[in-house]
C-alpha positions as a Markdown table, in Angstrom:
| # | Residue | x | y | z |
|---|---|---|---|---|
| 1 | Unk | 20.6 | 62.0 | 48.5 |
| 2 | Unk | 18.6 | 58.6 | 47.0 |
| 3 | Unk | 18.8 | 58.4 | 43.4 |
| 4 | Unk | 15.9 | 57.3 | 41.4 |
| 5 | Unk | 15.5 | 56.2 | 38.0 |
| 6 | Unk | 12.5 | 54.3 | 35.9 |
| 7 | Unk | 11.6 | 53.5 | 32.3 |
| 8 | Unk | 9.0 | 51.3 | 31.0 |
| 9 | Unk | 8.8 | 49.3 | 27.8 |
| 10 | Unk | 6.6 | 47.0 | 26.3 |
| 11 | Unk | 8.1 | 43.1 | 25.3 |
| 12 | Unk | 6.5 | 41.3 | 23.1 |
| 13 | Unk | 6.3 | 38.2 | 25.7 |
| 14 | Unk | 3.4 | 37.3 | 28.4 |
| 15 | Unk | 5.1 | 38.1 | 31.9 |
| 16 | Unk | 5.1 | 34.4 | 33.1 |
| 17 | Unk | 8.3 | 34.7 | 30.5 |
| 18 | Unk | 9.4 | 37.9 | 31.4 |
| 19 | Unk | 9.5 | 36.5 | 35.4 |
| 20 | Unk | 11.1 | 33.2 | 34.4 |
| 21 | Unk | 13.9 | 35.8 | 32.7 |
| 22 | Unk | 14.5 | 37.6 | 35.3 |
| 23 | Unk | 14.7 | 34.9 | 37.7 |
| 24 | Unk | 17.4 | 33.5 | 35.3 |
| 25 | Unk | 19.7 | 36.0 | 37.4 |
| 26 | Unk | 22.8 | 33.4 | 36.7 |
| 27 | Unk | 22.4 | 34.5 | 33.3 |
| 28 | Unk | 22.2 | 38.3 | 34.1 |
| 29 | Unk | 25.6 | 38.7 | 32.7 |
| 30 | Unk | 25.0 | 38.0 | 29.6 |
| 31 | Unk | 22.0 | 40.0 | 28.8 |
| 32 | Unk | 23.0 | 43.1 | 31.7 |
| 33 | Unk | 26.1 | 45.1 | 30.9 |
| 34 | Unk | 25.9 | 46.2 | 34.6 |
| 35 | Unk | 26.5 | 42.5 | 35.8 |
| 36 | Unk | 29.9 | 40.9 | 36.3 |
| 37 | Unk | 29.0 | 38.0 | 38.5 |
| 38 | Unk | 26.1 | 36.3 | 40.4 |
| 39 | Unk | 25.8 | 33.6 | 42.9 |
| 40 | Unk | 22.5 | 32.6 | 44.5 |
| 41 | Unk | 23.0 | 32.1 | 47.8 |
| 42 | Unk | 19.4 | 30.9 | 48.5 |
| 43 | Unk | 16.1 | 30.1 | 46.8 |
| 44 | Unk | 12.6 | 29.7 | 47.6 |
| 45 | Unk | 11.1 | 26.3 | 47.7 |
| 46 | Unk | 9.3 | 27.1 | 43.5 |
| 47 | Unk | 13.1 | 27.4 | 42.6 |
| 48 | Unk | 13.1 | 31.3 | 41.9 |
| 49 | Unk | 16.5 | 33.3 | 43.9 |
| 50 | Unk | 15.8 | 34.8 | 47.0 |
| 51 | Unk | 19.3 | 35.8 | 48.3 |
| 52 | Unk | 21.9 | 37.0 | 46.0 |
| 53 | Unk | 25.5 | 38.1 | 45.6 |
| 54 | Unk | 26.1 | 40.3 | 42.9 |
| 55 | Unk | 29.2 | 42.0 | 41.6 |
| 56 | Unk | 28.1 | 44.9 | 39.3 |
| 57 | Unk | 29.8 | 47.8 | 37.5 |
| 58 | Unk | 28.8 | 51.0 | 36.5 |
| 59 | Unk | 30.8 | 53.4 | 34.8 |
| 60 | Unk | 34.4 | 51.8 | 36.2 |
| 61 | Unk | 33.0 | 52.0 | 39.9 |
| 62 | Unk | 32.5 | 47.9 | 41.2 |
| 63 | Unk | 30.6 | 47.3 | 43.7 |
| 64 | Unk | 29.9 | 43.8 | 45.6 |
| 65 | Unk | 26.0 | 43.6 | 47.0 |
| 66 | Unk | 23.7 | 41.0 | 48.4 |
| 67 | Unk | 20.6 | 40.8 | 47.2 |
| 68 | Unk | 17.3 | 39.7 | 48.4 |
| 69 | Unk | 14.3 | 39.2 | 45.9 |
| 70 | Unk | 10.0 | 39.0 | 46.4 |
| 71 | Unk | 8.4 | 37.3 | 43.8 |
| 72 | Unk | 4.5 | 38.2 | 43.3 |
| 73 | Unk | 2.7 | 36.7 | 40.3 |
| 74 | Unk | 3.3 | 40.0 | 38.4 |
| 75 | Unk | 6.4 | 41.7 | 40.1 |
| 76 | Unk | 9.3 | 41.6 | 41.8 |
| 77 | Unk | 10.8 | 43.6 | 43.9 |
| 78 | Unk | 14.8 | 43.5 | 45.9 |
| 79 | Unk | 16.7 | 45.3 | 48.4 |
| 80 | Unk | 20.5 | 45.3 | 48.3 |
| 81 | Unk | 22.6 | 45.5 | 51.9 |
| 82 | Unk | 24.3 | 48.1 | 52.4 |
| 83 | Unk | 27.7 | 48.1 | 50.7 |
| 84 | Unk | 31.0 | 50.4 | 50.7 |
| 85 | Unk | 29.3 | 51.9 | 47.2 |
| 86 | Unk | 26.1 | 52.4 | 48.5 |
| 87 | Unk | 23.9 | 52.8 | 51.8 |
| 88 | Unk | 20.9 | 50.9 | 50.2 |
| 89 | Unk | 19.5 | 49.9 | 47.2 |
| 90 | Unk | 15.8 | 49.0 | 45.6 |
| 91 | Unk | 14.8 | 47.7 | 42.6 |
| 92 | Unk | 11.1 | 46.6 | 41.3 |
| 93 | Unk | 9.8 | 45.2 | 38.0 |
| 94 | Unk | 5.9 | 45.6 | 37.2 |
| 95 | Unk | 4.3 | 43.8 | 34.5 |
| 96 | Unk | 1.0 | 44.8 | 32.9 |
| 97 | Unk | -0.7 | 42.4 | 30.3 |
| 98 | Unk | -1.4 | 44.5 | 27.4 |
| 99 | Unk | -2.8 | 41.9 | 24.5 |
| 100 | Unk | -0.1 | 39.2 | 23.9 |
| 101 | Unk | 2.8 | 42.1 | 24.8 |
| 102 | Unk | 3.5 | 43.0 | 28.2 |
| 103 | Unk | 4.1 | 46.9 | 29.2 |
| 104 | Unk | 7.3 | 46.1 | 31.9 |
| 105 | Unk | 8.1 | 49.0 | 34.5 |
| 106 | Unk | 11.7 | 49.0 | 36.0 |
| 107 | Unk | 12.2 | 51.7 | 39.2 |
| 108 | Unk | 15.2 | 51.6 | 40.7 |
| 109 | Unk | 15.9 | 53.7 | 43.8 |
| 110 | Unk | 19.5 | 53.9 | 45.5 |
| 111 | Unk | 21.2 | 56.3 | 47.6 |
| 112 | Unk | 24.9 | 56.7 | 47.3 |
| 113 | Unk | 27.5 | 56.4 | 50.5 |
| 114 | Unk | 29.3 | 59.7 | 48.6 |
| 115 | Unk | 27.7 | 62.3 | 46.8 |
| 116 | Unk | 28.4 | 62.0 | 43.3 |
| 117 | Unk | 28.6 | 65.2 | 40.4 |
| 118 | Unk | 25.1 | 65.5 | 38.3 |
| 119 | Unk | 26.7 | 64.1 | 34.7 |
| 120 | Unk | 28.3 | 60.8 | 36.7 |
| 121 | Unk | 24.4 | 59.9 | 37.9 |
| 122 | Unk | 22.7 | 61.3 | 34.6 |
| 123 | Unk | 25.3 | 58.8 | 32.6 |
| 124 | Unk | 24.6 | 55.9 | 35.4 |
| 125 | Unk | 21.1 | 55.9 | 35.2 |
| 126 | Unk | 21.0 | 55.7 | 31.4 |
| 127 | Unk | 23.6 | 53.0 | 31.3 |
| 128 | Unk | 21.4 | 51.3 | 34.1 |
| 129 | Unk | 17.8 | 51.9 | 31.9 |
| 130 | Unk | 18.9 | 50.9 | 29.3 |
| 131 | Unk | 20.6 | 47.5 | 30.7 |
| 132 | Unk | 17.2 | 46.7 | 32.8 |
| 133 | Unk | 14.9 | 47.2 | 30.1 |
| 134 | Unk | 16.3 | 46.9 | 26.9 |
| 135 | Unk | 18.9 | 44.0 | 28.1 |
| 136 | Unk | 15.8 | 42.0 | 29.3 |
| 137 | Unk | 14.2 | 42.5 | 26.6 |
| 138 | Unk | 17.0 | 41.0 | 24.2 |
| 139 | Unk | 17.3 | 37.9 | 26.6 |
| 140 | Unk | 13.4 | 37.3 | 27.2 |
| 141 | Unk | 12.7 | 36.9 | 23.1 |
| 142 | Unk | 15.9 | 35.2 | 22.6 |
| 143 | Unk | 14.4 | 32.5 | 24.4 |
| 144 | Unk | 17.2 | 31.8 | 26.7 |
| 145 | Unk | 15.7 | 32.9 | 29.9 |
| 146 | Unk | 14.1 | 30.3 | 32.4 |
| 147 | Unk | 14.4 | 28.6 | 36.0 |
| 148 | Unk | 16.2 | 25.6 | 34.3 |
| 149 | Unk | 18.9 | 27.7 | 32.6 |
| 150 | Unk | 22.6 | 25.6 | 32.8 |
């Protein structure tokens, strides 16, 4: 049964930023509690990540995916292989201008290889909200996130 989870926000940041963050993935780890490790495989020719290898953690339960991105001027959207954790796996961020902020969507849609009890996925979607939205948000106005980050 695919789980689904979405929240939005609004970051006080115009989404050329937020995208430049986000494409930062390297630096996903410091800003996502869910990240452990990333390694691009593979970028497109404007520099952003197109295949990725992520180690991620949720609630003690590691999982090791690869990840391919799509870039649009005002999204991006992924799709993980399948792994031993999970069958598959997609993610999208929308942006929306709104004045100098931008409202940011997150959906995230995955469906587990093992059924898992109601208070495990209610406690791994908040701790996976709150790391996509509210984790972004931190590294985009710190500044930090962009394609040149070291």
């Amino acid at each position: 049964m695919a789980v689904r989870a979405s929240r939005e926000i609004v970051i006080d940041a115009p989404p050329e930023a937020i995208l430049d963050a986000i494409a930062d993935i390297e630096a996903a780890p410091t800003w996502s509690s869910v990240h452990k490790r990333v390694h691009i495989v593979d970028r497109y020719p404007d520099g952003r990540p197109r295949r990725v290898e992520v180690t991620v953690k949720v609630l003690g339960i590691i999982d090791h995916e690869v990840v391919e991105y799509h870039w649009g001027r005002d999204w991006v959207v992924w799709d993980a292989d399948r792994t031993s954790q999970q069958h598959a796996q997609h993610g999208e961020y929308t942006l929306s201008p709104e004045g100098e902020a931008t409202r940011v969507r997150f959906d995230l849609t995955l469906e587990p290889s093992t059924p898992l009890p109601h208070f495990l996925v209610k406690r791994a979607k908040k701790t996976v909200l709150i790391a996509a939205t509210e984790g972004l948000r931190g590294f985009v106005l710190s500044g930090k996130g962009s394609l040149q980050h070291d």
